[in-house]
């Protein structure tokens, strides 16, 4: 199925790549009804509260293994999810997964700047990889991840759950079908007041940046999937008012993008206050958008003609994993490939450069 999020040119590029480069997994094809085995790598908040529960509901996937550096977590996950000892790994033993046919996919859910090392280990062990957002902390590391998966002939997907979310898909439809005419301007922002000052999200070496990398990537994604285009130019400004908490990463950031055809976009990401979680797209004859736009549940929005946007509330993680499992089973490309994550990291690096230099950056 063609993703409404992807431009026609990119879709054709990825489909050709898949047909030419990816093997059919004979073992899977021979066992109808077999669920794709996922190993979760990094058992923190997201794995515990969202991904593992979603795997219990999944139609096409199951929790088959874990990778953790904490023996106590290995014991409690083993007990809770009945995971056999042979499918419990730490970050140094991941190569041994090569001998474990129960694991088809490794889902990397570690701090941002540690994604590449686990993705590359998983690919070298012959596993497909789903990697959380943002893909990594630099364009170079994203490219290394793509290269490792390509060399291993395995798929790499980025955890962009909103590509499977009905309300976001409806907004993409409104934009692409020009229901209100051609897009002219997009306004998007996401943020929250961050707590614990010692957490990795405030440590540049582990996070790669501040709220732009963590939550701004959702607003950037919205700009790209609504327009279906790549920005040509970026300008940006960032601020820090709490210099103790935000000594390593930005506190808040705003950015502007110029897209082909003169579409403009204004973005915002913050770790300083709650309440911003939305986008609005303005077109020639009206506007539409979501608020909240990026949460796990309860997304809804409105259109300027008075109609509500309120489609079925789904488990986005289940949808994302089930889609990836089907891509593997049917040997077709994911709609959220590593190349898509790399594009965002490239633009975010340009946003940081523009904020640092005060100059617009051409992409
Ligand atoms: P978390 O801090 O709760 O969990 C991180 C895990 O990584 C922990 O289990 C920790 O033990 C492990 N880890 C391994 N090496 C570490 C190190 N050197 N320092 C710190 N932790 C280390 O974080 P989280 O909220 O689960 O986020 C993990 C990833 O998931 C991040 O990339 C984040 O951006 C992403 N995420 C995505 C969504 C989404 O909606 N898709 C939501 C939250 C987080």
Short mmCIF file of C-alpha atoms and ligand atoms in Angstrom, two decimals:
data_model
loop_
_atom_site.label_atom_id
_atom_site.label_comp_id
_atom_site.label_asym_id
_atom_site.label_seq_id
_atom_site.Cartn_x
_atom_site.Cartn_y
_atom_site.Cartn_z
CA UNK A 1 0.00 0.00 0.00
CA UNK A 2 1.29 3.43 -0.84
CA UNK A 3 1.71 5.63 2.20
CA UNK A 4 -0.06 8.96 1.90
CA UNK A 5 2.88 10.41 3.86
CA UNK A 6 5.46 9.64 1.20
CA UNK A 7 6.01 11.57 -2.01
CA UNK A 8 5.50 9.52 -5.19
CA UNK A 9 9.17 9.86 -6.15
CA UNK A 10 10.41 8.57 -2.76
CA UNK A 11 7.92 5.72 -2.73
CA UNK A 12 9.07 4.49 -6.12
CA UNK A 13 12.70 4.80 -5.01
CA UNK A 14 12.14 2.72 -1.86
CA UNK A 15 9.95 0.11 -3.60
CA UNK A 16 12.58 -0.51 -6.26
CA UNK A 17 15.24 -0.82 -3.57
CA UNK A 18 13.15 -3.33 -1.68
CA UNK A 19 12.39 -5.51 -4.62
CA UNK A 20 16.02 -5.53 -5.69
CA UNK A 21 17.69 -5.68 -2.31
CA UNK A 22 15.63 -7.57 0.25
CA UNK A 23 15.42 -11.33 0.51
CA UNK A 24 12.24 -13.25 1.16
CA UNK A 25 12.37 -14.81 4.59
CA UNK A 26 11.67 -18.40 3.58
CA UNK A 27 11.21 -19.62 7.14
CA UNK A 28 8.48 -17.08 7.79
CA UNK A 29 6.73 -17.75 4.51
CA UNK A 30 6.71 -21.47 5.35
CA UNK A 31 4.95 -20.97 8.67
CA UNK A 32 1.60 -19.28 8.11
CA UNK A 33 0.28 -17.55 11.21
CA UNK A 34 3.70 -17.31 12.85
CA UNK A 35 4.00 -14.01 14.67
CA UNK A 36 7.07 -11.87 14.08
CA UNK A 37 9.32 -12.01 17.18
CA UNK A 38 10.37 -8.64 18.57
CA UNK A 39 13.26 -8.12 20.99
CA UNK A 40 13.04 -4.86 22.92
CA UNK A 41 16.43 -3.20 23.35
CA UNK A 42 16.36 -0.69 26.25
CA UNK A 43 13.71 -1.37 28.89
CA UNK A 44 12.91 2.16 30.01
CA UNK A 45 9.66 4.07 30.21
CA UNK A 46 8.50 3.70 26.61
CA UNK A 47 9.27 -0.03 26.41
CA UNK A 48 7.59 -0.67 29.77
CA UNK A 49 4.46 1.42 29.46
CA UNK A 50 3.71 1.52 25.74
CA UNK A 51 5.60 -0.99 23.60
CA UNK A 52 5.43 -4.17 25.70
CA UNK A 53 1.67 -3.73 26.37
CA UNK A 54 1.10 -3.04 22.65
CA UNK A 55 2.91 -6.26 21.77
CA UNK A 56 0.44 -8.17 23.94
CA UNK A 57 -2.42 -6.85 21.75
CA UNK A 58 -0.65 -7.28 18.46
CA UNK A 59 -2.01 -9.37 15.63
CA UNK A 60 1.30 -9.98 13.85
CA UNK A 61 4.00 -9.54 16.53
CA UNK A 62 5.00 -10.96 19.89
CA UNK A 63 7.52 -10.07 22.56
CA UNK A 64 10.19 -12.69 21.96
CA UNK A 65 13.27 -11.26 23.68
CA UNK A 66 14.93 -8.42 25.55
CA UNK A 67 18.23 -6.55 25.62
CA UNK A 68 19.04 -4.85 28.90
CA UNK A 69 22.09 -3.75 30.85
CA UNK A 70 20.24 -4.20 34.16
CA UNK A 71 20.06 -7.80 35.54
CA UNK A 72 17.12 -6.92 37.82
CA UNK A 73 15.07 -5.85 34.77
CA UNK A 74 16.01 -9.06 32.97
CA UNK A 75 14.58 -11.03 35.91
CA UNK A 76 11.35 -9.05 36.21
CA UNK A 77 10.64 -9.00 32.45
CA UNK A 78 11.42 -12.71 32.23
CA UNK A 79 8.86 -13.40 34.95
CA UNK A 80 6.21 -11.00 33.63
CA UNK A 81 6.42 -11.97 29.96
CA UNK A 82 7.67 -15.55 30.13
CA UNK A 83 10.83 -14.82 28.15
CA UNK A 84 13.20 -17.79 27.84
CA UNK A 85 16.79 -17.36 29.07
CA UNK A 86 18.17 -17.87 25.57
CA UNK A 87 16.32 -14.72 24.41
CA UNK A 88 17.67 -12.43 27.14
CA UNK A 89 20.70 -10.36 26.08
CA UNK A 90 22.76 -7.45 27.27
CA UNK A 91 24.31 -4.78 25.02
CA UNK A 92 27.53 -6.83 24.75
CA UNK A 93 25.94 -10.14 23.79
CA UNK A 94 23.69 -8.95 20.96
CA UNK A 95 25.85 -10.67 18.32
CA UNK A 96 24.61 -14.01 19.73
CA UNK A 97 21.13 -13.16 18.44
CA UNK A 98 22.35 -14.42 15.08
CA UNK A 99 21.71 -17.94 16.40
CA UNK A 100 18.21 -17.20 17.70
CA UNK A 101 15.45 -17.79 15.14
CA UNK A 102 12.78 -16.62 17.61
CA UNK A 103 13.91 -13.01 17.12
CA UNK A 104 13.11 -11.38 13.78
CA UNK A 105 13.16 -7.69 14.76
CA UNK A 106 15.09 -5.68 17.32
CA UNK A 107 13.22 -2.55 18.48
CA UNK A 108 15.84 -0.06 19.72
CA UNK A 109 14.45 2.13 22.52
CA UNK A 110 17.61 3.53 24.13
CA UNK A 111 18.66 7.19 24.50
CA UNK A 112 18.95 8.90 21.10
CA UNK A 113 22.74 8.97 20.74
CA UNK A 114 22.98 5.26 21.57
CA UNK A 115 20.62 4.13 18.79
CA UNK A 116 23.32 3.54 16.16
CA UNK A 117 25.39 1.12 18.22
CA UNK A 118 22.45 -1.19 18.92
CA UNK A 119 20.94 -0.85 15.44
CA UNK A 120 24.26 -1.83 13.86
CA UNK A 121 24.71 -4.79 16.23
CA UNK A 122 21.18 -5.99 15.47
CA UNK A 123 21.70 -5.70 11.71
CA UNK A 124 24.99 -7.57 11.92
CA UNK A 125 23.15 -10.33 13.80
CA UNK A 126 20.81 -10.56 10.79
CA UNK A 127 17.78 -8.89 12.39
CA UNK A 128 15.40 -6.31 10.99
CA UNK A 129 15.40 -3.13 13.06
CA UNK A 130 12.79 -0.69 14.28
CA UNK A 131 14.53 2.33 15.82
CA UNK A 132 12.89 4.97 18.00
CA UNK A 133 12.86 8.64 17.03
CA UNK A 134 14.89 10.77 16.63
CA UNK A 135 16.88 8.31 14.56
CA UNK A 136 20.27 9.42 15.96
CA UNK A 137 22.24 12.48 16.98
CA UNK A 138 24.04 13.05 13.67
CA UNK A 139 23.53 12.57 9.95
CA UNK A 140 26.69 10.44 9.80
CA UNK A 141 25.38 7.97 12.37
CA UNK A 142 22.01 7.75 10.58
CA UNK A 143 23.86 6.91 7.37
CA UNK A 144 25.91 4.22 9.15
CA UNK A 145 22.68 2.65 10.41
CA UNK A 146 21.17 2.66 6.91
CA UNK A 147 24.37 1.18 5.45
CA UNK A 148 24.54 -1.57 8.09
CA UNK A 149 20.95 -2.66 7.48
CA UNK A 150 21.37 -2.51 3.73
CA UNK A 151 24.58 -4.60 3.93
CA UNK A 152 22.72 -7.17 6.05
CA UNK A 153 19.74 -7.06 3.63
CA UNK A 154 17.44 -6.23 6.50
CA UNK A 155 14.79 -3.50 6.82
CA UNK A 156 15.29 -0.45 9.01
CA UNK A 157 12.23 1.51 10.16
CA UNK A 158 11.97 4.58 12.39
CA UNK A 159 9.33 4.69 15.15
CA UNK A 160 7.20 7.38 13.53
CA UNK A 161 3.92 6.15 15.01
CA UNK A 162 1.83 9.03 13.63
CA UNK A 163 2.22 7.65 10.11
CA UNK A 164 -0.28 5.01 11.25
CA UNK A 165 -2.65 7.30 13.19
CA UNK A 166 -6.06 7.95 11.58
CA UNK A 167 -6.45 11.64 12.53
CA UNK A 168 -3.02 12.50 11.19
CA UNK A 169 -3.73 10.45 8.06
CA UNK A 170 -6.96 12.42 7.59
CA UNK A 171 -5.04 15.72 7.72
CA UNK A 172 -2.57 14.36 5.17
CA UNK A 173 -5.55 13.49 2.96
CA UNK A 174 -7.03 16.99 3.32
CA UNK A 175 -3.66 18.49 2.38
CA UNK A 176 -2.81 16.16 -0.50
CA UNK A 177 -6.32 16.19 -2.03
CA UNK A 178 -6.34 19.99 -1.68
CA UNK A 179 -9.78 19.86 -0.05
CA UNK A 180 -9.26 23.51 1.03
CA UNK A 181 -7.02 24.37 -1.92
CA UNK A 182 -3.23 24.46 -2.00
CA UNK A 183 -1.35 24.75 1.29
CA UNK A 184 0.13 28.14 2.11
CA UNK A 185 1.30 27.98 5.74
CA UNK A 186 1.72 25.46 8.55
CA UNK A 187 2.02 26.29 12.20
CA UNK A 188 3.19 23.42 14.47
CA UNK A 189 4.50 23.08 18.02
CA UNK A 190 5.11 20.45 20.68
CA UNK A 191 6.63 20.67 24.13
CA UNK A 192 6.35 20.05 27.84
CA UNK A 193 7.90 21.19 31.11
CA UNK A 194 10.70 18.69 31.73
CA UNK A 195 11.30 17.36 35.26
CA UNK A 196 14.44 15.64 36.64
CA UNK A 197 17.45 17.83 35.76
CA UNK A 198 19.73 14.76 35.76
CA UNK A 199 17.92 12.81 33.03
CA UNK A 200 19.63 11.89 29.74
CA UNK A 201 17.26 14.13 27.74
CA UNK A 202 19.16 17.15 29.15
CA UNK A 203 22.57 15.64 28.37
CA UNK A 204 23.72 16.52 24.84
CA UNK A 205 26.06 13.53 24.60
CA UNK A 206 23.11 11.15 25.05
CA UNK A 207 20.24 13.17 23.57
CA UNK A 208 21.99 14.94 20.68
CA UNK A 209 20.05 18.12 21.51
CA UNK A 210 17.07 19.33 23.50
CA UNK A 211 13.34 19.59 22.79
CA UNK A 212 13.87 19.93 19.03
CA UNK A 213 15.32 16.41 18.85
CA UNK A 214 12.86 14.92 21.33
CA UNK A 215 9.49 16.46 20.48
CA UNK A 216 10.16 19.12 17.83
CA UNK A 217 10.77 16.23 15.44
CA UNK A 218 7.01 15.58 15.54
CA UNK A 219 6.22 19.15 14.47
CA UNK A 220 8.88 18.92 11.76
CA UNK A 221 7.43 15.61 10.61
CA UNK A 222 3.96 17.20 10.42
CA UNK A 223 5.32 19.96 8.19
CA UNK A 224 6.90 17.38 5.90
CA UNK A 225 4.00 14.93 5.74
CA UNK A 226 1.40 17.65 5.23
CA UNK A 227 3.33 19.29 2.39
CA UNK A 228 4.74 16.01 1.02
CA UNK A 229 7.82 18.07 0.19
CA UNK A 230 11.32 18.80 1.48
CA UNK A 231 12.20 22.25 2.83
CA UNK A 232 14.58 24.46 0.87
CA UNK A 233 15.63 26.86 3.61
CA UNK A 234 15.56 27.13 7.39
CA UNK A 235 16.01 29.94 9.93
CA UNK A 236 15.79 29.57 13.72
CA UNK A 237 16.14 31.13 17.18
CA UNK A 238 16.65 29.37 20.51
CA UNK A 239 16.55 30.48 24.10
CA UNK A 240 17.69 29.47 27.60
CA UNK A 241 16.29 31.22 30.68
CA UNK A 242 17.14 28.51 33.25
CA UNK A 243 20.90 28.24 32.72
CA UNK A 244 21.37 25.58 35.38
CA UNK A 245 18.89 23.08 34.01
CA UNK A 246 19.57 23.88 30.36
CA UNK A 247 23.36 24.22 30.42
CA UNK A 248 23.81 21.54 27.75
CA UNK A 249 20.76 21.70 25.45
CA UNK A 250 18.32 24.37 24.29
CA UNK A 251 15.33 25.17 26.50
CA UNK A 252 13.00 26.36 23.72
CA UNK A 253 13.46 26.80 19.99
CA UNK A 254 11.46 28.27 17.10
CA UNK A 255 12.18 27.65 13.45
CA UNK A 256 10.86 28.65 10.04
CA UNK A 257 10.97 26.50 6.91
CA UNK A 258 10.45 27.52 3.30
CA UNK A 259 9.11 24.76 1.05
CA UNK A 260 8.90 24.58 -2.76
CA UNK A 261 5.99 26.60 -4.11
CA UNK A 262 6.48 29.21 -1.39
CA UNK A 263 4.77 27.27 1.43
CA UNK A 264 6.01 28.56 4.79
CA UNK A 265 6.07 26.76 8.12
CA UNK A 266 6.59 28.01 11.63
CA UNK A 267 7.68 25.49 14.29
CA UNK A 268 8.19 25.49 18.05
CA UNK A 269 9.58 23.00 20.58
CA UNK A 270 10.09 23.48 24.30
CA UNK A 271 11.10 21.78 27.56
CA UNK A 272 9.96 24.83 29.57
CA UNK A 273 6.14 24.81 29.61
CA UNK A 274 3.16 22.54 29.07
CA UNK A 275 0.24 22.94 26.71
CA UNK A 276 1.66 23.13 23.20
CA UNK A 277 0.73 20.03 21.17
CA UNK A 278 -0.84 21.04 17.87
CA UNK A 279 -0.64 21.94 14.22
CA UNK A 280 -2.77 23.98 11.85
CA UNK A 281 -2.45 23.96 8.09
CA UNK A 282 -3.72 27.04 6.25
CA UNK A 283 -4.73 26.59 2.63
CA UNK A 284 -6.21 28.85 -0.08
CA UNK A 285 -9.84 28.33 0.97
CA UNK A 286 -9.64 27.26 4.60
CA UNK A 287 -7.67 25.60 7.34
CA UNK A 288 -7.53 22.36 9.34
CA UNK A 289 -5.45 20.86 12.08
CA UNK A 290 -5.20 18.80 15.26
CA UNK A 291 -4.92 19.69 18.92
CA UNK A 292 -3.66 17.54 20.55
CA UNK A 293 -1.79 16.37 17.49
CA UNK A 294 0.98 14.09 18.77
CA UNK A 295 -0.21 12.35 21.98
CA UNK A 296 -0.62 8.59 22.32
CA UNK A 297 -4.42 8.93 22.58
CA UNK A 298 -7.26 11.42 22.24
CA UNK A 299 -6.11 13.14 19.06
CA UNK A 300 -8.71 15.31 17.41
CA UNK A 301 -9.05 18.51 15.48
CA UNK A 302 -11.21 20.74 13.38
CA UNK A 303 -11.66 22.19 9.95
CA UNK A 304 -12.55 25.78 9.07
CA UNK A 305 -15.85 24.60 7.53
CA UNK A 306 -16.96 23.51 11.01
CA UNK A 307 -16.48 19.76 10.59
CA UNK A 308 -14.72 17.95 13.39
CA UNK A 309 -11.73 15.68 12.81
CA UNK A 310 -12.15 12.83 15.25
CA UNK A 311 -11.35 9.41 13.90
CA UNK A 312 -10.87 6.11 15.74
CA UNK A 313 -8.46 6.22 18.65
CA UNK A 314 -5.97 3.36 18.10
CA UNK A 315 -2.89 1.94 19.82
CA UNK A 316 -0.32 3.68 17.63
CA UNK A 317 2.54 1.41 18.74
CA UNK A 318 0.58 -1.69 17.87
CA UNK A 319 -0.25 -0.24 14.45
CA UNK A 320 3.38 0.72 13.83
CA UNK A 321 4.71 -2.73 14.83
CA UNK A 322 1.99 -4.66 13.01
CA UNK A 323 2.73 -2.71 9.85
CA UNK A 324 6.46 -3.43 10.13
CA UNK A 325 5.74 -7.13 10.74
CA UNK A 326 3.55 -7.25 7.61
CA UNK A 327 6.26 -5.49 5.60
CA UNK A 328 8.68 -8.23 6.66
CA UNK A 329 6.23 -11.06 6.03
CA UNK A 330 5.27 -9.69 2.61
CA UNK A 331 8.76 -8.46 1.71
CA UNK A 332 7.61 -4.91 1.01
CA UNK A 333 9.23 -1.68 2.16
CA UNK A 334 8.22 0.11 5.33
CA UNK A 335 6.61 3.53 4.87
CA UNK A 336 8.97 4.89 7.58
CA UNK A 337 12.44 3.81 6.40
CA UNK A 338 15.79 4.92 7.82
CA UNK A 339 16.08 7.43 4.97
CA UNK A 340 13.04 9.24 6.40
CA UNK A 341 14.68 9.50 9.82
CA UNK A 342 17.91 10.74 8.27
CA UNK A 343 16.07 13.54 6.42
CA UNK A 344 14.67 14.82 9.71
CA UNK A 345 18.05 14.68 11.48
CA UNK A 346 19.60 16.60 8.56
CA UNK A 347 16.96 19.32 8.82
CA UNK A 348 17.28 19.48 12.64
CA UNK A 349 21.05 19.92 12.32
CA UNK A 350 20.37 22.80 9.90
CA UNK A 351 17.89 24.29 12.40
CA UNK A 352 20.60 24.20 15.10
CA UNK A 353 23.12 25.75 12.74
CA UNK A 354 20.68 28.54 11.85
CA UNK A 355 19.97 29.18 15.53
CA UNK A 356 23.69 29.24 16.38
CA UNK A 357 24.77 31.51 13.52
CA UNK A 358 21.68 33.68 13.17
CA UNK A 359 21.85 33.00 9.43
CA UNK A 360 19.34 31.19 7.23
CA UNK A 361 20.64 27.79 6.07
CA UNK A 362 19.91 26.45 2.58
CA UNK A 363 19.18 22.74 2.44
P1 LIG B 1 14.07 6.04 29.35
O1 LIG B 1 15.14 6.86 29.99
O2 LIG B 1 12.84 5.77 30.11
O3 LIG B 1 14.68 4.63 28.89
C1 LIG B 1 15.93 4.51 28.27
C2 LIG B 1 16.47 3.12 28.46
O4 LIG B 1 17.76 3.06 27.92
C3 LIG B 1 16.55 2.71 29.94
O5 LIG B 1 16.10 1.40 30.10
C4 LIG B 1 18.04 2.78 30.22
O6 LIG B 1 18.44 1.84 31.21
C5 LIG B 1 18.63 2.42 28.86
N1 LIG B 1 20.00 2.90 28.70
C6 LIG B 1 20.98 2.19 28.15
N2 LIG B 1 22.14 2.85 28.20
C7 LIG B 1 21.89 4.02 28.82
C8 LIG B 1 22.68 5.13 29.18
N3 LIG B 1 24.02 5.17 28.90
N4 LIG B 1 22.10 6.16 29.80
C9 LIG B 1 20.78 6.16 30.07
N5 LIG B 1 19.98 5.12 29.75
C10 LIG B 1 20.53 4.05 29.13
O7 LIG B 1 13.75 6.74 27.95
P2 LIG B 1 12.45 6.53 27.04
O8 LIG B 1 11.50 7.63 27.33
O9 LIG B 1 12.00 5.14 27.10
O10 LIG B 1 13.07 6.88 25.59
C11 LIG B 1 13.87 5.94 24.89
C12 LIG B 1 13.84 6.29 23.38
O11 LIG B 1 12.49 6.25 22.94
C13 LIG B 1 14.36 7.67 23.03
O12 LIG B 1 15.02 7.64 21.79
C14 LIG B 1 13.09 8.51 22.91
O13 LIG B 1 13.22 9.61 22.04
C15 LIG B 1 12.13 7.50 22.35
N6 LIG B 1 10.72 7.79 22.73
C16 LIG B 1 9.80 7.75 21.75
C17 LIG B 1 8.47 8.00 22.05
C18 LIG B 1 7.42 7.89 21.00
O14 LIG B 1 6.31 8.35 21.21
N7 LIG B 1 7.71 7.25 19.87
C19 LIG B 1 8.11 8.33 23.37
C20 LIG B 1 9.09 8.34 24.35
C21 LIG B 1 10.41 8.07 24.00
#
